[in-house]
XYZ file of N, CA and C in Angstrom:
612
model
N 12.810 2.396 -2.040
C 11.947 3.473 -2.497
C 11.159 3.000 -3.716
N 9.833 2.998 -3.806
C 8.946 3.175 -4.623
C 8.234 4.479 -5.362
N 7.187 4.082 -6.473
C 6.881 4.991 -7.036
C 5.229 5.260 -6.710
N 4.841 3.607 -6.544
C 3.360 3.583 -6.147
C 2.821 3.174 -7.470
N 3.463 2.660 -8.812
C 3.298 2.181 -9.849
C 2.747 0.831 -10.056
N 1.355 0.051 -10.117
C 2.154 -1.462 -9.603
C 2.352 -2.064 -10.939
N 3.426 -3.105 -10.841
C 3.786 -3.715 -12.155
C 3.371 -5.283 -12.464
N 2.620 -5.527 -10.900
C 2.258 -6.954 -11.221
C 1.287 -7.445 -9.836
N 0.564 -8.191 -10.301
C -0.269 -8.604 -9.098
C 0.343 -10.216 -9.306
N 0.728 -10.315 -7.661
C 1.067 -11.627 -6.930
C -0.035 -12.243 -6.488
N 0.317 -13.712 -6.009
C -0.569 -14.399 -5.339
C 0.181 -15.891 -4.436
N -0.712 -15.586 -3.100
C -0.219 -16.022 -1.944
C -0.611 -17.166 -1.837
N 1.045 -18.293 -2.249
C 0.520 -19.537 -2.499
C 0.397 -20.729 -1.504
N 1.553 -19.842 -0.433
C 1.798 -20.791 1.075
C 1.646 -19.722 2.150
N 1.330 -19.482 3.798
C 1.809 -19.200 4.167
C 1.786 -19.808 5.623
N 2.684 -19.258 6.347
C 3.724 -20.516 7.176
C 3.926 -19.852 8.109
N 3.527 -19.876 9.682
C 4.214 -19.319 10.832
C 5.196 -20.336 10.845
N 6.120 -20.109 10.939
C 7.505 -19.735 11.988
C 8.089 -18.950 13.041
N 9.167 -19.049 12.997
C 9.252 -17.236 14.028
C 8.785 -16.374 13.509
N 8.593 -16.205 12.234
C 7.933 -14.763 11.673
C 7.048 -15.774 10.421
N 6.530 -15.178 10.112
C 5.184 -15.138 8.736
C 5.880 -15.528 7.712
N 6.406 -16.481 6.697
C 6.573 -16.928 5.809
C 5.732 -17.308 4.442
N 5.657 -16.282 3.530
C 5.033 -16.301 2.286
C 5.715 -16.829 1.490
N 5.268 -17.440 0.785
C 5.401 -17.837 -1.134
C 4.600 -17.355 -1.870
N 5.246 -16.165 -2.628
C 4.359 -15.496 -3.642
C 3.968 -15.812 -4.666
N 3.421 -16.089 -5.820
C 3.479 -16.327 -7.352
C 3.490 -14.970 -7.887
N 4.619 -15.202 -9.236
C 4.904 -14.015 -9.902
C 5.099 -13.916 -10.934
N 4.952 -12.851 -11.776
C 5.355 -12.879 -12.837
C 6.829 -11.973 -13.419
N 7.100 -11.872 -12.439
C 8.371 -11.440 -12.591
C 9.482 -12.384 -12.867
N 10.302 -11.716 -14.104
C 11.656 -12.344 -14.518
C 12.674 -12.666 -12.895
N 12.152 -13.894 -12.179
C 13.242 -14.456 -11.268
C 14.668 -14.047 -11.704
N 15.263 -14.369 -12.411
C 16.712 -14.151 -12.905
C 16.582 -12.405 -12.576
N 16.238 -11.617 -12.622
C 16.580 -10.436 -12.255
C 16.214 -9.827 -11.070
N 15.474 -10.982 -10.158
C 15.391 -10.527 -8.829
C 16.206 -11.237 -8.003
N 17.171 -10.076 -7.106
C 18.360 -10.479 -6.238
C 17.490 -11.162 -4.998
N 18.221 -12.300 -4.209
C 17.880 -12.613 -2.693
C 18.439 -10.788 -2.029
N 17.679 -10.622 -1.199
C 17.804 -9.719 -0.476
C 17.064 -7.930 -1.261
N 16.298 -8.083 -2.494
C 15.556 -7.315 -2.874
C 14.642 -6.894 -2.287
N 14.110 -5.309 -2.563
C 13.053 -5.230 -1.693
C 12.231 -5.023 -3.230
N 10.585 -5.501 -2.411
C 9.781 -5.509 -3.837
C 8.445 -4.933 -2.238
N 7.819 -4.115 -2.723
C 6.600 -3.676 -2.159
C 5.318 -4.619 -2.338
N 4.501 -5.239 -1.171
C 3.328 -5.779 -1.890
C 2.283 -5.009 -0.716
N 1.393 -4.916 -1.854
C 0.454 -3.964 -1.057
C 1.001 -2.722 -0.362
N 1.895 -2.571 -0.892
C 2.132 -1.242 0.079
C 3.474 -1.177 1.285
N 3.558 -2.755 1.529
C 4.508 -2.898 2.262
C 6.111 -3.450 1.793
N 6.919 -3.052 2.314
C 8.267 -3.046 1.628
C 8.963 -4.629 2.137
N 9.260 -5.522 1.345
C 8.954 -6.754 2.374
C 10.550 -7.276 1.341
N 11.455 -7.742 1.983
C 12.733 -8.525 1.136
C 12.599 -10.172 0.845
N 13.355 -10.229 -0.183
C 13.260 -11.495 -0.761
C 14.342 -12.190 -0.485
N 13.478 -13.386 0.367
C 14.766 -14.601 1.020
C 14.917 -15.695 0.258
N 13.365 -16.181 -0.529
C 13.956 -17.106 -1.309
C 13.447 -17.093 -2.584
N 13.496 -17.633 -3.776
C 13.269 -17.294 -4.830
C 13.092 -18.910 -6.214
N 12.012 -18.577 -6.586
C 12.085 -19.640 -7.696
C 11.561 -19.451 -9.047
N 11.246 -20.204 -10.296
C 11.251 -19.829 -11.546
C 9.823 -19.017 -11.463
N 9.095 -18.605 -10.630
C 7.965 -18.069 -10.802
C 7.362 -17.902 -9.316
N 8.123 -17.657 -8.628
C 7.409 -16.970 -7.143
C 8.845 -16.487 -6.325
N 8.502 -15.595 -5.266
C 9.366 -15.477 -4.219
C 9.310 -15.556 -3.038
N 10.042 -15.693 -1.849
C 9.254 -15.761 -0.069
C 10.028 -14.556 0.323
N 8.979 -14.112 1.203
C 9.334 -12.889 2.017
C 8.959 -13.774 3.785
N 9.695 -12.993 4.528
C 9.155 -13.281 5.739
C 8.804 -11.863 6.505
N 7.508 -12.036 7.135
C 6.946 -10.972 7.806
C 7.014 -10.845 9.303
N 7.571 -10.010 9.872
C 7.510 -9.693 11.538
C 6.142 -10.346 12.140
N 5.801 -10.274 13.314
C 4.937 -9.645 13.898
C 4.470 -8.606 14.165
N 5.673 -7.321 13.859
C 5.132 -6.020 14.020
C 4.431 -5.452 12.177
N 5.080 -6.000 11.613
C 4.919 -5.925 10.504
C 3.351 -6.416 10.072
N 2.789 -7.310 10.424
C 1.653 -7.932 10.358
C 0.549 -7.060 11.351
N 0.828 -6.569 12.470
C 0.256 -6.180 13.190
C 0.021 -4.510 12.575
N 0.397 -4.098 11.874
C 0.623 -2.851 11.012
C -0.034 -2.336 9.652
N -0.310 -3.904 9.228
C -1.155 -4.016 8.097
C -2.483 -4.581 8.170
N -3.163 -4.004 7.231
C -4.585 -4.528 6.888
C -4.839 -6.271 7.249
N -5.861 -6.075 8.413
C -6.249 -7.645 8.359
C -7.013 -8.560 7.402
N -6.245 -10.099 7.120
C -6.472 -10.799 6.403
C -5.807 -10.703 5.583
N -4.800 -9.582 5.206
C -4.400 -9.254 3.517
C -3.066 -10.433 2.867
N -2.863 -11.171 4.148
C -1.684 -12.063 4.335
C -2.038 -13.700 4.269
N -3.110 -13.569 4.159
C -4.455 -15.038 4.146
C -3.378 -16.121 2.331
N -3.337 -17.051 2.925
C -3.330 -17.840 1.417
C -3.992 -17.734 0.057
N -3.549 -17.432 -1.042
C -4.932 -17.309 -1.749
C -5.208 -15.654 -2.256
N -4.324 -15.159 -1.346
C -4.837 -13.446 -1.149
C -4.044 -13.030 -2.628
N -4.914 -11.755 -3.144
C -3.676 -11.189 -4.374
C -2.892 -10.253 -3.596
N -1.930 -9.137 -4.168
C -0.771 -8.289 -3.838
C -1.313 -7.477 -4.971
N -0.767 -6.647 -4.680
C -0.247 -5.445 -5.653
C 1.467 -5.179 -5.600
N 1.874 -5.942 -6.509
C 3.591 -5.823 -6.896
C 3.726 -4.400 -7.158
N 5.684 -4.478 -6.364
C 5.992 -2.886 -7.070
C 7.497 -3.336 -6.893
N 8.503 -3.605 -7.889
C 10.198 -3.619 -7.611
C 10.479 -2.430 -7.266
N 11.563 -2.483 -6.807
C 12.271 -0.834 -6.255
C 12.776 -0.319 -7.170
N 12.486 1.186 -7.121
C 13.398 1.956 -7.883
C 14.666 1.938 -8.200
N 15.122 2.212 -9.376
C 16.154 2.161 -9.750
C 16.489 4.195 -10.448
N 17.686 4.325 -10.274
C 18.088 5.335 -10.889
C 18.194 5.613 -12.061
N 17.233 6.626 -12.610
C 17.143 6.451 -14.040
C 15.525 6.469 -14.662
N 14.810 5.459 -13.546
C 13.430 4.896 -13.758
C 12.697 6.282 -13.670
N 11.368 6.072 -14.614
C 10.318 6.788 -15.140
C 9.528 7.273 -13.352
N 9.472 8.258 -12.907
C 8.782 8.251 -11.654
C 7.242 9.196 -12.050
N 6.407 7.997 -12.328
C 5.281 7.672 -12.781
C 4.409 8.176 -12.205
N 4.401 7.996 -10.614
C 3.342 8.273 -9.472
C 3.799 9.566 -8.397
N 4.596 8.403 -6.906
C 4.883 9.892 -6.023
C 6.000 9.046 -5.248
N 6.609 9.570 -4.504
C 7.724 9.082 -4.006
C 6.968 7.764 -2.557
N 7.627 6.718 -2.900
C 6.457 5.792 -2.059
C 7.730 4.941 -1.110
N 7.620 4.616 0.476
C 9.032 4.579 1.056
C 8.382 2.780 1.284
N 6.766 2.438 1.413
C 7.029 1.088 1.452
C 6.379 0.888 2.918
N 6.462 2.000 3.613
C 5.769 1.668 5.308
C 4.481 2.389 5.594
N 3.584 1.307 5.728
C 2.649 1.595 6.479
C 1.974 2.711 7.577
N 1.729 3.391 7.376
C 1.187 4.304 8.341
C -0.153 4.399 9.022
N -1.140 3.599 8.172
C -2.404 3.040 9.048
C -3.211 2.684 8.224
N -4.210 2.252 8.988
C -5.172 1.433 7.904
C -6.645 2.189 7.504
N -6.811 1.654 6.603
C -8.088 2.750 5.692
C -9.245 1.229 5.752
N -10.390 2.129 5.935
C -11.761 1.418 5.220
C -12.277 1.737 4.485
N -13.339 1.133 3.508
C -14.284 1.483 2.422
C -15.181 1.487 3.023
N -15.693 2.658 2.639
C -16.587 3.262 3.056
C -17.914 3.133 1.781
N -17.829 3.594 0.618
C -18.286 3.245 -0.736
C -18.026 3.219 -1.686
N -18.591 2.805 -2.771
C -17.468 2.334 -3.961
C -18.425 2.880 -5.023
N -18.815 3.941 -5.853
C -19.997 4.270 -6.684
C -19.525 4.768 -8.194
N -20.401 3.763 -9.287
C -19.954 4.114 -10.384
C -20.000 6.106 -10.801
N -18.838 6.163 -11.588
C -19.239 7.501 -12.037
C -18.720 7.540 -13.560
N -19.255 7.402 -14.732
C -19.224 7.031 -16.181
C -18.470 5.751 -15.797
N -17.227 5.855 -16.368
C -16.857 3.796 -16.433
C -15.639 4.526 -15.449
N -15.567 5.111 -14.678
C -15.024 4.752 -13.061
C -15.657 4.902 -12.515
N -14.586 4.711 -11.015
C -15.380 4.147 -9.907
C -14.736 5.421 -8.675
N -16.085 5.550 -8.341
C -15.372 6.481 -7.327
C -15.601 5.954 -5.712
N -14.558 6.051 -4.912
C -14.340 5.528 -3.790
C -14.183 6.249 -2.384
N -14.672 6.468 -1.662
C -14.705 6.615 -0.559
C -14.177 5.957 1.237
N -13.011 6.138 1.760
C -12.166 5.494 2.420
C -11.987 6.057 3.917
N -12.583 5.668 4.673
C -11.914 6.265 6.396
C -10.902 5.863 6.657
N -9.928 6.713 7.130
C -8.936 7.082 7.551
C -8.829 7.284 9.422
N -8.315 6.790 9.838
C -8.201 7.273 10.915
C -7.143 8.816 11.791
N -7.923 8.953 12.464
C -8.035 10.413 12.895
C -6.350 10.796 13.136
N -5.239 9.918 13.008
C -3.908 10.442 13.223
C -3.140 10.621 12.303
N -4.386 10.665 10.891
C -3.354 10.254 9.292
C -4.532 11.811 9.233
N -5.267 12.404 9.663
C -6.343 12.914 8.965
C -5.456 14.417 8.546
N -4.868 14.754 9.282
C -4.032 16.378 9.239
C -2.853 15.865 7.735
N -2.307 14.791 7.935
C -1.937 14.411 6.486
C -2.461 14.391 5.028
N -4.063 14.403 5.047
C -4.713 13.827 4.087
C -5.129 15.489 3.296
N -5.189 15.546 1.949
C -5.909 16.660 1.471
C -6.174 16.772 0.320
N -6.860 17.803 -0.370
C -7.335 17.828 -1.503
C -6.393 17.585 -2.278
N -6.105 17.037 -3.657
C -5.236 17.262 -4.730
C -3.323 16.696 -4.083
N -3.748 16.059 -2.516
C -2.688 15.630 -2.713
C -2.324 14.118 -2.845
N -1.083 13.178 -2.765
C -1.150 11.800 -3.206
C -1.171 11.068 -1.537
N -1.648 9.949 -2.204
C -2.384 8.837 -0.752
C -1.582 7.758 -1.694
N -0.932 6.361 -0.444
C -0.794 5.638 -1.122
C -1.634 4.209 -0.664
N -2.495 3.804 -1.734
C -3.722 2.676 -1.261
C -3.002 1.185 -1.625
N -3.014 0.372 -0.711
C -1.994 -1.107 -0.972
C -0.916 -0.680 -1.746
N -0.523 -0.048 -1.881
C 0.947 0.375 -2.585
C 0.550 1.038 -4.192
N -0.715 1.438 -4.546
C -0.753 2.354 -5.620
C -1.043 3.755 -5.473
N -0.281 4.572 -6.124
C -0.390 6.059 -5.686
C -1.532 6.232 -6.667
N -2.075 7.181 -5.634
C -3.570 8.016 -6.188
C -3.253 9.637 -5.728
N -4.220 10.346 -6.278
C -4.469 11.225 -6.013
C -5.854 11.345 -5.117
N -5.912 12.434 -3.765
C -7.074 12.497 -2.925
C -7.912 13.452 -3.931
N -9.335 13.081 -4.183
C -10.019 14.049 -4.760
C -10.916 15.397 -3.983
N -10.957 14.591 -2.567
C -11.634 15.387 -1.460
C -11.610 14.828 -0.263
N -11.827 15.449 0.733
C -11.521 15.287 2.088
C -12.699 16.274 2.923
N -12.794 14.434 3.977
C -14.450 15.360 4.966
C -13.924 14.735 5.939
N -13.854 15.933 6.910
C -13.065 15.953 8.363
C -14.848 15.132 8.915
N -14.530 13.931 9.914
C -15.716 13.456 10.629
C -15.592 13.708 12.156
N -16.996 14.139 12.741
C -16.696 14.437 14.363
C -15.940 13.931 14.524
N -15.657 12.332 14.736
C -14.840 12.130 15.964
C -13.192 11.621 15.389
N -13.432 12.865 14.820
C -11.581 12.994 14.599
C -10.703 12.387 12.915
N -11.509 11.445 13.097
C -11.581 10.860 11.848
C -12.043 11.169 10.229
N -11.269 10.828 9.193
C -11.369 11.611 7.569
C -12.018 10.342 6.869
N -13.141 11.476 6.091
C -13.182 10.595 5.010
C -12.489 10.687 3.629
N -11.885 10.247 2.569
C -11.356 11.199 1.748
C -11.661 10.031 0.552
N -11.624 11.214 -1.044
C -12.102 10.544 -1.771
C -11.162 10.124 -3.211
N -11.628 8.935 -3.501
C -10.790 9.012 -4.795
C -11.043 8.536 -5.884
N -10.890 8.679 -7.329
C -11.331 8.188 -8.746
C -10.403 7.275 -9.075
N -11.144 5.604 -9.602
C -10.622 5.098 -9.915
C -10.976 4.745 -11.269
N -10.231 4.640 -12.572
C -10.196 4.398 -14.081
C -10.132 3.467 -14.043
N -10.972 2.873 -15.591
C -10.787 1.138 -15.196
C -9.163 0.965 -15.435
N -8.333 1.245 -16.021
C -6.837 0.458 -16.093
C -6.389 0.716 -14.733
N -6.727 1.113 -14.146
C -6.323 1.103 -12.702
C -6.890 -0.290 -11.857
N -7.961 0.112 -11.907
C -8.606 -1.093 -11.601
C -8.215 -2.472 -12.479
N -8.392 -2.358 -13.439
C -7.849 -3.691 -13.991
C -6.288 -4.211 -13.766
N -5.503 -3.185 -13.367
C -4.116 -3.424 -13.232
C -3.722 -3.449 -12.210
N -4.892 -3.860 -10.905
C -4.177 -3.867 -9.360
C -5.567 -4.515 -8.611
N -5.612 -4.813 -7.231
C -6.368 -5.723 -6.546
C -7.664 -4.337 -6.644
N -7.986 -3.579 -7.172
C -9.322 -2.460 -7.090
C -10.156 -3.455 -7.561
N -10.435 -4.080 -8.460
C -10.980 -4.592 -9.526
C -11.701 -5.503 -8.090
N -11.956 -5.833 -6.939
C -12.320 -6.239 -6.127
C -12.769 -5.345 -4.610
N -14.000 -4.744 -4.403
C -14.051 -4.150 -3.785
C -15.439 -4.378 -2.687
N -14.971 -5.672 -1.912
C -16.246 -5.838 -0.584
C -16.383 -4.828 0.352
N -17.662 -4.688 0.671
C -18.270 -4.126 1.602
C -16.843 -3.768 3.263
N -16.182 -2.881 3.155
C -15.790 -2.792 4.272
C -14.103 -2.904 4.442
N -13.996 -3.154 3.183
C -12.060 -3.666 2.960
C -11.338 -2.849 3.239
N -10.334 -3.619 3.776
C -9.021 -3.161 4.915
C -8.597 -2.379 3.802
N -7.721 -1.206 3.652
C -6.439 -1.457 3.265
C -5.425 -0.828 3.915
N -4.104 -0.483 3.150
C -2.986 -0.433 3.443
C -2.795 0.816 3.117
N -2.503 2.327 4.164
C -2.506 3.307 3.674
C -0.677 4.197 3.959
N -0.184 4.765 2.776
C 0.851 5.344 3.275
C 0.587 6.735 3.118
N 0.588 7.686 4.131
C 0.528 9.079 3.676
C 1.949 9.711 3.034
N 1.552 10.826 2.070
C 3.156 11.507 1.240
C 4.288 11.669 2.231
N 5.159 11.311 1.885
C 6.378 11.045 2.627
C 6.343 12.798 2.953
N 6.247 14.163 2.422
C 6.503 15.287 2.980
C 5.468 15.486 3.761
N 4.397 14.810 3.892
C 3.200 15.200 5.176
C 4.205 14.551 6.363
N 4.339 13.365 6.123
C 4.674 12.493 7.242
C 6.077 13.756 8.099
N 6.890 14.785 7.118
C 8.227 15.210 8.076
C 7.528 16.167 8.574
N 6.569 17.032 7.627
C 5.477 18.249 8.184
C 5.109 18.066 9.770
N 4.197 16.489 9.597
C 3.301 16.287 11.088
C 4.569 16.145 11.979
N 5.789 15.121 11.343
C 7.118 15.235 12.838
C 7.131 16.645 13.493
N 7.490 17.635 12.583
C 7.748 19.332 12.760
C 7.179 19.466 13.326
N 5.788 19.809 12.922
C 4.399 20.177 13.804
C 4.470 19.666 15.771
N 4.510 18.612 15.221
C 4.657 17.986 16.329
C 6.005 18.320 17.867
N 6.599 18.299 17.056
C 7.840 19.125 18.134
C 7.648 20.346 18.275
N 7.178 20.889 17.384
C 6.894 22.410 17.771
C 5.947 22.771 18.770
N 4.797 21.936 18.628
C 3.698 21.998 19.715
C 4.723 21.593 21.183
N 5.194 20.741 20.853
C 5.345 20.320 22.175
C 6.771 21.262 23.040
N 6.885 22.063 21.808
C 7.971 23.275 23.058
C 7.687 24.429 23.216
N 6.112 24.806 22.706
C 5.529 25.958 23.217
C 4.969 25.835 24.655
């Protein structure tokens, strides 16, 4: 469990098919206090630590796992948005963040408004009944708040959000091309809502 806080941006120094996707991260995290078998969130995704050294760690990634996330975001070279797991006790900063993927978002536009940035993101049409005003979205693994939401014909949301520069300066925002993937988790209580919903429709 996460908070959607990030505490460090990584960077992807190897990566390696094998049976599964093999990363080497660079970090700035105190190694000595990260266990083999930790989960640490990057980008959004909840990924465990197999191996570990004075300044990086390896995770290995599925195929389903890869197939789930934003393309390219796994490229050599690529940054992260770090997040360690909660601990009991810890400051819960943002919104309750579980680490899994639920679909992928585009940029749509990125437009100054005083010294932020306000952003604009499609969503696809099976996250859209999740998405709403004033509630939290989680983007590569940082919790935001949605500022607005525009249902599009074909099923599909656009929804909006303000970004401050320490936000931006303190996570991969600070980089924003024409069209970028990301990694979207909707609030863990939408996600049991739409289950409900969902069974309910289907026994009327």
């Amino acid at each position: 469990m996460f908070t959607g806080i990030i505490t460090d941006i990584g960077t992807i120094r190897s990566h390696e098919q094998r049976g599964d996707l093999r990363l080497v991260i660079g970090s700035a995290y105190d190694m000595d206090g990260v266990a083999i078998g930790a989960s640490i969130a990057c980008s959004g995704a909840c990924l465990t630590v197999v191996e570990k050294g004075d300044d990086w760690f390896a995770v290995d990634l599925s195929a389903e796992t890869v197939a789930r996330t934003a393309p390219g975001l796994w490229d050599e070279g690529g940054r992260l948005n770090l997040e360690r797991a909660l601990k009991v006790g810890d400051e819960l900063g943002g919104h309750i963040v579980t680490g899994h993927v639920d679909g992928i978002g585009h940029l749509v536009s990125a437009v100054r408004e005083g010294d932020s940035t306000r952003l604009t993101i499609s969503a696809p049409a099976d996250l859209a009944a999740a998405l709403a005003a004033k509630g939290s979205i989680t983007l590569d693994g940082i919790s935001l708040t949605v500022n607005s939401v525009d249902d599009q014909a074909d099923g599909s949301v656009y929804f909006g959000l303000n970004i401050i520069p320490h936000t931006a300066a303190a996570t991969t925002l600070d980089s924003l091309p024409d069209g970028r993937a990301f990694n979207l988790e909707i609030d863990v209580l939408a996600r049991y809502l739409d289950r409900m919903q969902s069974l309910r429709n289907r026994s009327m």
